[in-house]
Coordinates of N, CA and C in Angstrom, one line a residue:
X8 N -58.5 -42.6 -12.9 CA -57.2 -42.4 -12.4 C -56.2 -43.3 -13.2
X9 N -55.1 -42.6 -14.0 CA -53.9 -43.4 -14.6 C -53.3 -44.1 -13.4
X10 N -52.6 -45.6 -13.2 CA -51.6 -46.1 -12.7 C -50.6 -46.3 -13.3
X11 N -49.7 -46.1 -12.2 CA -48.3 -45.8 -13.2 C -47.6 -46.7 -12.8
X12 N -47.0 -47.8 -13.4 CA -46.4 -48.7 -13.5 C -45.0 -49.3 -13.2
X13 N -44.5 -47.9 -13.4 CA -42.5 -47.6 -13.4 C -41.9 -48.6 -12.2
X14 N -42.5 -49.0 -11.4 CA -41.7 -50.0 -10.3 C -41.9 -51.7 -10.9
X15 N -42.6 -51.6 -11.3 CA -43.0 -53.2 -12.0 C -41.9 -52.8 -13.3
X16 N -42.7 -52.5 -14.4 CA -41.5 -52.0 -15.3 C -39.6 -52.3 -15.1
X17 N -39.5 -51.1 -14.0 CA -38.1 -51.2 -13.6 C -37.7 -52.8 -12.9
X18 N -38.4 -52.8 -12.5 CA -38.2 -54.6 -12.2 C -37.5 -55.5 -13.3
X19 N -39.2 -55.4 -14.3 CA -39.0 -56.2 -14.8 C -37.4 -56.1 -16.5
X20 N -37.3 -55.1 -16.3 CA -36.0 -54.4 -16.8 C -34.9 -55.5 -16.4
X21 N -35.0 -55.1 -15.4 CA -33.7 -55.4 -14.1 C -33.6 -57.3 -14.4
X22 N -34.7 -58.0 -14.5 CA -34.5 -59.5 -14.2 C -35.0 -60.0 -15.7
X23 N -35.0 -59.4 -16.7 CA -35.9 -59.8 -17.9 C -35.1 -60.9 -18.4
X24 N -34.0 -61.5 -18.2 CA -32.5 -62.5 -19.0 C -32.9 -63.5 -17.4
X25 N -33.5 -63.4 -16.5 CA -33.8 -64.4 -15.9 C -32.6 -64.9 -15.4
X26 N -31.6 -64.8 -15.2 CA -30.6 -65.8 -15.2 C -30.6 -66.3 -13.6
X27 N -31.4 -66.2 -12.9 CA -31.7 -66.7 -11.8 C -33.4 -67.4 -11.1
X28 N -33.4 -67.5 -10.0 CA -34.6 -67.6 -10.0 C -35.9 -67.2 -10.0
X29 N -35.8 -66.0 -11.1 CA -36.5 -65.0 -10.7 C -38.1 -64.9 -11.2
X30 N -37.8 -65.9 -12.2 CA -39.7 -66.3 -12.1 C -40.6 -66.2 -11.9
X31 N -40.9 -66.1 -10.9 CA -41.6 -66.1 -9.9 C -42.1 -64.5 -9.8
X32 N -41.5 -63.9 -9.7 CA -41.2 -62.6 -9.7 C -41.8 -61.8 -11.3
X33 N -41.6 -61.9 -11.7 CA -41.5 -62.1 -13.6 C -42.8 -62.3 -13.2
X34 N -43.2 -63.3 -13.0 CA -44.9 -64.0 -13.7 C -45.9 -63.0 -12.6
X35 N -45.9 -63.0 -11.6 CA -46.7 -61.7 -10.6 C -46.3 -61.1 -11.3
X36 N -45.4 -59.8 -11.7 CA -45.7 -59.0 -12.3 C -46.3 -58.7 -14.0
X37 N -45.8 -59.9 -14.5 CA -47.1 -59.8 -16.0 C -48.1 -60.0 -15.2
X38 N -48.7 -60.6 -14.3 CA -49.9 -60.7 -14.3 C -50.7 -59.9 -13.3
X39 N -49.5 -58.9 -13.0 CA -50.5 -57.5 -12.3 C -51.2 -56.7 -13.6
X40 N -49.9 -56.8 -14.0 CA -50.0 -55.8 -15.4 C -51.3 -56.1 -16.2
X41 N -51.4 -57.7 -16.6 CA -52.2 -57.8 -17.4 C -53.8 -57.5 -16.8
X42 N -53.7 -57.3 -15.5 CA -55.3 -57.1 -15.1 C -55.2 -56.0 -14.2
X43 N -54.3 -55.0 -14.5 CA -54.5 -53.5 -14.1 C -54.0 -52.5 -15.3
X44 N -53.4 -53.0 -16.0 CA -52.8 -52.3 -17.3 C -53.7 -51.6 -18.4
X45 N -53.0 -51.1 -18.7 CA -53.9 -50.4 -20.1 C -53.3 -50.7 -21.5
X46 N -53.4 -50.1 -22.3 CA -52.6 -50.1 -23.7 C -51.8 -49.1 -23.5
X47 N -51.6 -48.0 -23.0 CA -50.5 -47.2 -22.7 C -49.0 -47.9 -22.1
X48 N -48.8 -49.1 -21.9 CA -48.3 -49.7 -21.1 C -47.4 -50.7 -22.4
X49 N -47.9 -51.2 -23.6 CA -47.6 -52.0 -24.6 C -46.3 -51.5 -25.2
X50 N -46.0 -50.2 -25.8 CA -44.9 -50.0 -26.1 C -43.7 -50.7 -25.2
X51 N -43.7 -49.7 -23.8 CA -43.2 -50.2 -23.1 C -42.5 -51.5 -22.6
X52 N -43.7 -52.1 -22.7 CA -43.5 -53.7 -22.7 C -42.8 -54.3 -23.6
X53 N -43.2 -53.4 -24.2 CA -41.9 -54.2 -25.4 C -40.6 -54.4 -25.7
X54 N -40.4 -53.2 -25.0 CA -38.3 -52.9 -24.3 C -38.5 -54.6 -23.6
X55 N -39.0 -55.0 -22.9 CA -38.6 -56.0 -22.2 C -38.1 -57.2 -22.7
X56 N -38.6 -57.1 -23.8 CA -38.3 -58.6 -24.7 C -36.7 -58.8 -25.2
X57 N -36.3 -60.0 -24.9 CA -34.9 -60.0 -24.8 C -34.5 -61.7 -25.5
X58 N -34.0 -61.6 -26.3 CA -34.0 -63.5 -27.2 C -32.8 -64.0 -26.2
X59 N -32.2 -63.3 -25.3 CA -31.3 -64.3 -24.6 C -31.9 -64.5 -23.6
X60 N -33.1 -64.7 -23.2 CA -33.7 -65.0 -22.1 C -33.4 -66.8 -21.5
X61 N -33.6 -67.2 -20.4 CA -33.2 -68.5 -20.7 C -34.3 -69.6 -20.4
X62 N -35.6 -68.7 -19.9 CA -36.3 -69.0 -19.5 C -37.6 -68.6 -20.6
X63 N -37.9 -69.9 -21.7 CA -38.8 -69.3 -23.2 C -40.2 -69.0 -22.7
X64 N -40.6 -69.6 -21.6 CA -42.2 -69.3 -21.3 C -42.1 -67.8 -20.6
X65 N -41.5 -67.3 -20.3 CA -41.1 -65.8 -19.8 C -41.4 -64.7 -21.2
X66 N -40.5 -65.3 -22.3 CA -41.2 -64.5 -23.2 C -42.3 -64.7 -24.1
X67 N -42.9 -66.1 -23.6 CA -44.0 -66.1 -24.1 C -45.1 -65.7 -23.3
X68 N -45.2 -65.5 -21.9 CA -46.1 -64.8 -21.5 C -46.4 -63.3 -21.2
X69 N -45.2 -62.8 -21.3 CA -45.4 -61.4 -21.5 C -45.8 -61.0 -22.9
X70 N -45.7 -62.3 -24.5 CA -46.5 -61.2 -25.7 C -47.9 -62.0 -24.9
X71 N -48.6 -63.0 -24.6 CA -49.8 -62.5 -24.1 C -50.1 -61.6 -23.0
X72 N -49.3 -61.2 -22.3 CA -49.7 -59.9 -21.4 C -49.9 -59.1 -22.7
X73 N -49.2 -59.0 -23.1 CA -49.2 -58.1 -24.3 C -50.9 -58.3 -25.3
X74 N -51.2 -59.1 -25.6 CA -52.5 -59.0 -26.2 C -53.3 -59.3 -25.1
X75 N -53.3 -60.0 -24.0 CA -54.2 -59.6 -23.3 C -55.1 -58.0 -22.6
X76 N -54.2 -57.5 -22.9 CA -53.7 -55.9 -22.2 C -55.1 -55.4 -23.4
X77 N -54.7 -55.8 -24.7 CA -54.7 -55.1 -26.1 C -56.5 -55.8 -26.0
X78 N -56.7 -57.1 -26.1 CA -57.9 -57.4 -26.0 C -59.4 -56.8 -25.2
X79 N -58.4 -56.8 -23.6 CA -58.8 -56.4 -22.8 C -59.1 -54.5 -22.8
X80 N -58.9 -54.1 -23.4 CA -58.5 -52.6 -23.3 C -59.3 -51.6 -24.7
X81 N -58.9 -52.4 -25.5 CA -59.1 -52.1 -27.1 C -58.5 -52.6 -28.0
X82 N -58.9 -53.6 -28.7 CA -57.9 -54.2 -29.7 C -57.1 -53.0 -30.8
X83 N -57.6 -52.5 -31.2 CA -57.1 -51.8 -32.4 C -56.6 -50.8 -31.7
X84 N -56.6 -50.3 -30.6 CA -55.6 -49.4 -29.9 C -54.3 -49.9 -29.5
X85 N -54.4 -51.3 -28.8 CA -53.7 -52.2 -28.5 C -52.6 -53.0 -29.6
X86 N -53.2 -53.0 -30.5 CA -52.3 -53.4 -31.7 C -51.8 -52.4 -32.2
X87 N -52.0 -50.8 -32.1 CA -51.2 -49.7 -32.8 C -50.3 -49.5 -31.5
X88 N -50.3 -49.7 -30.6 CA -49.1 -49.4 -29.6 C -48.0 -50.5 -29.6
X89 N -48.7 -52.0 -30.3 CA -47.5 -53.0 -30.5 C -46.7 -52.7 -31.6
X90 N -47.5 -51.8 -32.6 CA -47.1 -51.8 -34.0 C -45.9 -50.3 -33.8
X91 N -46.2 -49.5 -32.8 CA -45.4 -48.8 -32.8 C -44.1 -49.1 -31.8
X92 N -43.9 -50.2 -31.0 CA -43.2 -50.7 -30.4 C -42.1 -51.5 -30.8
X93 N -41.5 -51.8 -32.0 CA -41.1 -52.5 -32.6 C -40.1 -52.2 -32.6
X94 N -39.9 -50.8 -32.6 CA -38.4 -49.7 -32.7 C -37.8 -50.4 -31.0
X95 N -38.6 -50.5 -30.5 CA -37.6 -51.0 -29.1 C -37.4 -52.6 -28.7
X96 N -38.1 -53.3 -29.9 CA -37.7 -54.5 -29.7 C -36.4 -55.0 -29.9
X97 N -36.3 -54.3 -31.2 CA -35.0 -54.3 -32.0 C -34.0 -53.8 -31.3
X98 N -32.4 -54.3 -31.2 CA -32.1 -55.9 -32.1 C -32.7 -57.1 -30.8
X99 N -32.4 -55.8 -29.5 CA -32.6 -57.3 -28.6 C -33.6 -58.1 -28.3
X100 N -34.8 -58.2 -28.9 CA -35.9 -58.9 -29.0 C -36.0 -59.3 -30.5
X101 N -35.7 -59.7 -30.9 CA -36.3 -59.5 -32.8 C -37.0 -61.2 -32.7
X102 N -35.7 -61.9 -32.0 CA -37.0 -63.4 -32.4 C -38.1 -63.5 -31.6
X103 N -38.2 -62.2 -30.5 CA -39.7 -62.8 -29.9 C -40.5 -61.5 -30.9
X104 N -39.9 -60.8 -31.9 CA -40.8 -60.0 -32.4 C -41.5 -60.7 -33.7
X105 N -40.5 -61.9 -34.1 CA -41.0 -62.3 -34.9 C -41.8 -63.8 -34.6
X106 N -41.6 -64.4 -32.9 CA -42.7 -64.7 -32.7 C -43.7 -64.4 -32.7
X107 N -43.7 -62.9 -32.3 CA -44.9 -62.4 -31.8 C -45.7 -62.1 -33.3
X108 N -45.1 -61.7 -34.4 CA -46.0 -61.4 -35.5 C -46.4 -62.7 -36.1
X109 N -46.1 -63.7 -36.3 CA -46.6 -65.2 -36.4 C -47.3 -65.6 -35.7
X110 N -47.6 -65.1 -34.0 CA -48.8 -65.0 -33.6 C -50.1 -64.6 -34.1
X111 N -49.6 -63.3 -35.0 CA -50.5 -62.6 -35.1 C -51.7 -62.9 -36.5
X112 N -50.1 -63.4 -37.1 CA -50.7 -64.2 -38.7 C -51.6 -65.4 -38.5
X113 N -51.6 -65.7 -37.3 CA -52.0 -67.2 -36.9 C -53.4 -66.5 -36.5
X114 N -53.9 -65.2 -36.7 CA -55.3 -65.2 -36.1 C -55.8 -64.3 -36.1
X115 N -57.3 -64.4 -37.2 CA -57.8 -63.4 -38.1 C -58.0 -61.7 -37.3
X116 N -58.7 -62.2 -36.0 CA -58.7 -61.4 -35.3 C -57.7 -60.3 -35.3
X117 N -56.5 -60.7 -34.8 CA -55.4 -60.3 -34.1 C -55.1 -59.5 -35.4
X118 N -54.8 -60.2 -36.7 CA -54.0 -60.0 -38.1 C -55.2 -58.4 -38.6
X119 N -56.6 -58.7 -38.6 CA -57.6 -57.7 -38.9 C -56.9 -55.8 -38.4
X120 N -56.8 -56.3 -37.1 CA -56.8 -55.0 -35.9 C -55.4 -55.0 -36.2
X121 N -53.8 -55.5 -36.5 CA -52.3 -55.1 -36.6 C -52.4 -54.4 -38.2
X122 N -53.3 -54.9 -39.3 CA -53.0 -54.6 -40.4 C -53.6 -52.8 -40.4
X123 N -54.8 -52.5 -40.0 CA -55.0 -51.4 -39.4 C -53.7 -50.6 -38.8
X124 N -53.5 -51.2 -37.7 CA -52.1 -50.4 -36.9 C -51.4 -50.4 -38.2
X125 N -50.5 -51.2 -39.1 CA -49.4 -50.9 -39.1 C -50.2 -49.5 -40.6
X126 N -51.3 -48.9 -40.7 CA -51.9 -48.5 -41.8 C -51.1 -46.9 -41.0
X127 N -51.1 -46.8 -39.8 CA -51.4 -45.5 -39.0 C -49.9 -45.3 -38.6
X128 N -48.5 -46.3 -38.1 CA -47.5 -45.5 -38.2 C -46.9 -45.2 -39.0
X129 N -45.9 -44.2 -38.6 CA -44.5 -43.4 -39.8 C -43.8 -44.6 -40.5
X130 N -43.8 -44.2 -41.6 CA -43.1 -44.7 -42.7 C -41.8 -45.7 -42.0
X131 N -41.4 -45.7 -41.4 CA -39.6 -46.2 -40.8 C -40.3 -47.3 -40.4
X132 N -41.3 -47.1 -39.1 CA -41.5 -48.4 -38.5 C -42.6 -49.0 -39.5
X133 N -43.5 -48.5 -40.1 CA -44.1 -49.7 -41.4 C -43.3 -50.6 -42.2
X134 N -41.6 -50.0 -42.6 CA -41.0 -50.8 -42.9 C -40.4 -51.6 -42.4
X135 N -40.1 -51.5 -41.2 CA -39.3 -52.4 -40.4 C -40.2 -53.7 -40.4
X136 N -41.6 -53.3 -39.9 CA -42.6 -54.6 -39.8 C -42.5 -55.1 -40.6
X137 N -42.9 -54.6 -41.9 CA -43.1 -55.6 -43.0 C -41.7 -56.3 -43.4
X138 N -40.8 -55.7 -43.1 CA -39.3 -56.3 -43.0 C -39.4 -57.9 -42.4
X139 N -39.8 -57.4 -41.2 CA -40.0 -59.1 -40.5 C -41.2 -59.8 -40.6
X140 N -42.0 -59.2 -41.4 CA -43.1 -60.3 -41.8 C -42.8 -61.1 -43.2
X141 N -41.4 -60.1 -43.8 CA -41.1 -60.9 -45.1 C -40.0 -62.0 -44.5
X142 N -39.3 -61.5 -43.8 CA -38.5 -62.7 -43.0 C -39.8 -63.6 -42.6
X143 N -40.6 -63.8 -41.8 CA -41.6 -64.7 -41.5 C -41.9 -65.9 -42.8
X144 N -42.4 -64.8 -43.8 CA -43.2 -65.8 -45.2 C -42.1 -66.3 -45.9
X145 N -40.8 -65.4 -45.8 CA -39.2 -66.4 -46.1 C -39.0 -67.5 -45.9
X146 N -38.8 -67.4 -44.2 CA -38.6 -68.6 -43.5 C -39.5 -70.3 -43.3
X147 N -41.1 -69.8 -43.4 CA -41.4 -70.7 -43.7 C -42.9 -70.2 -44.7
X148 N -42.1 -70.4 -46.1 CA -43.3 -69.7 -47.2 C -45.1 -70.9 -47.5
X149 N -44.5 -72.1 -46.7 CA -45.3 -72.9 -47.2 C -47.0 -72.5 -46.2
X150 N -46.8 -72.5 -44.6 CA -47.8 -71.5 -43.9 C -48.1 -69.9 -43.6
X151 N -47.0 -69.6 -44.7 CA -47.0 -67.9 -43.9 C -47.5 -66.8 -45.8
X152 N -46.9 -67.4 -46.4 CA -46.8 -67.0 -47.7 C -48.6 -66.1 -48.0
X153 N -49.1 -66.5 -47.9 CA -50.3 -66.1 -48.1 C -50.8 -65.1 -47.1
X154 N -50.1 -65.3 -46.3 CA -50.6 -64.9 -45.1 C -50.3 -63.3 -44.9
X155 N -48.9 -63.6 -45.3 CA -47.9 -61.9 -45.3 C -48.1 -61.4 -46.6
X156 N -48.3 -62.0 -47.6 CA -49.1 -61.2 -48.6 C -50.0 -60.4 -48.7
X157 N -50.7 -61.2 -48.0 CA -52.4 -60.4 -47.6 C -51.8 -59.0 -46.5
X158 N -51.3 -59.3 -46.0 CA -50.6 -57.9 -44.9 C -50.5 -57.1 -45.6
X159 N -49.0 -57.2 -46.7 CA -48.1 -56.3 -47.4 C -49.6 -55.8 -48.1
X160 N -49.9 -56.4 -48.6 CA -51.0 -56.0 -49.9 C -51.9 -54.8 -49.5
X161 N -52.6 -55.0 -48.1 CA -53.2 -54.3 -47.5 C -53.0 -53.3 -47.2
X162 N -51.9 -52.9 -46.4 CA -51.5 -52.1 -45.9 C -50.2 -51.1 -47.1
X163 N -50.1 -51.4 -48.3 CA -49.5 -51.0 -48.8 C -50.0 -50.7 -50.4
X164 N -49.9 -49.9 -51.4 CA -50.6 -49.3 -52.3 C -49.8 -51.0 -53.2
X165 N -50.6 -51.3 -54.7 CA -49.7 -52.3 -55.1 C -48.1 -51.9 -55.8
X166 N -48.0 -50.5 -56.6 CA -46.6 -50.2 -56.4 C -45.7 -49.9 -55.3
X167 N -45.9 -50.2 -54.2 CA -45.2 -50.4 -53.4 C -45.0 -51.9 -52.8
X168 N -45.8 -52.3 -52.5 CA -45.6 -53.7 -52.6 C -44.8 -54.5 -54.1
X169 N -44.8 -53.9 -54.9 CA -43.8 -54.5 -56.2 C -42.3 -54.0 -55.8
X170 N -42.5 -52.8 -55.3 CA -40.9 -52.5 -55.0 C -40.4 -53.0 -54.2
X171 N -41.5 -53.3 -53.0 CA -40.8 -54.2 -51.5 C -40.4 -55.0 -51.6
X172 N -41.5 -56.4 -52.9 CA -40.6 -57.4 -52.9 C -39.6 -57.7 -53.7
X173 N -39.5 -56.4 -54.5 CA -38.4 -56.6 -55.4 C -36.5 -56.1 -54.5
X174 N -36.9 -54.8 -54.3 CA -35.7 -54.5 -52.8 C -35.8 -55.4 -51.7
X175 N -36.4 -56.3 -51.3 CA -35.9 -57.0 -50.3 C -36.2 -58.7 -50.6

């Protein structure tokens, strides 16, 4: 039997900028989610992410709902539903999107099963990611540089990776 979520969801919609004390509230529901949820549920979750939040452990626990969900469930299914979720992070999530991919560089696991995903969606959102993975190895080239290379490389033929880093 599928559970359907849409009341937790709409909630968490409703109080995601926290500007009160809603906490409390917020953290029960990641953590229904994360132990009744599925990967069907990841995209989703991703609308939620919001950089004006005021409260940062809010959006740090929802990307581990988010890989817990993915771990818990199927990694490599789990990681193609984050990879295709990205279109809804954007703009109002982008720095938890680009926390969340420096998570992911930070851990072979995680990095193994996303480089896969990003192999499997449409052209638009492959670029966007690698968009903010080259922002990532930009911003700090001295731990990431190697890191996002090995992404771009992989998941991309090497004439295209010559043109990616040359256009951007």
């Amino acid at each position: 039997m599928v559970m359907s979520f849409e009341k937790e969801l709409a909630e968490l919609d409703k109080i995601r900028t926290l500007e009160s004390g809603e906490i409390e509230i917020y953290e029960n529901i990641l953590n229904d989610l994360a132990t009744k949820a599925d990967n069907s549920i990841i995209q989703r979750l991703c609308s939620v992410f919001e950089d004006e939040i005021w409260e940062p452990s809010a959006g740090s626990n929802l990307m581990k709902t988010i890989f817990h969900i993915a771990k818990r469930c199927n990694l490599d299914e789990g990681m193609l539903e984050l990879a295709k979720g990205i279109h809804v992070m954007l703009p109002q999530g982008k720095d938890w999107a680009i926390i969340t991919y420096k998570t992911i560089l930070n851990s072979e696991l995680l990095m193994n099963s996303f480089i896969n995903a990003i192999k499997k969606v449409d052209e638009e959102t492959k670029q966007s990611t690698l968009g903010i993975f080259k922002e990532v190895r930009d911003d700090q080239p001295e731990e990431y540089v190697e890191k996002v290379d090995r992404l771009i490389l992989e998941v991309s033929n090497i004439w295209t990776y010559f043109m990616f880093s040359i256009i951007h």
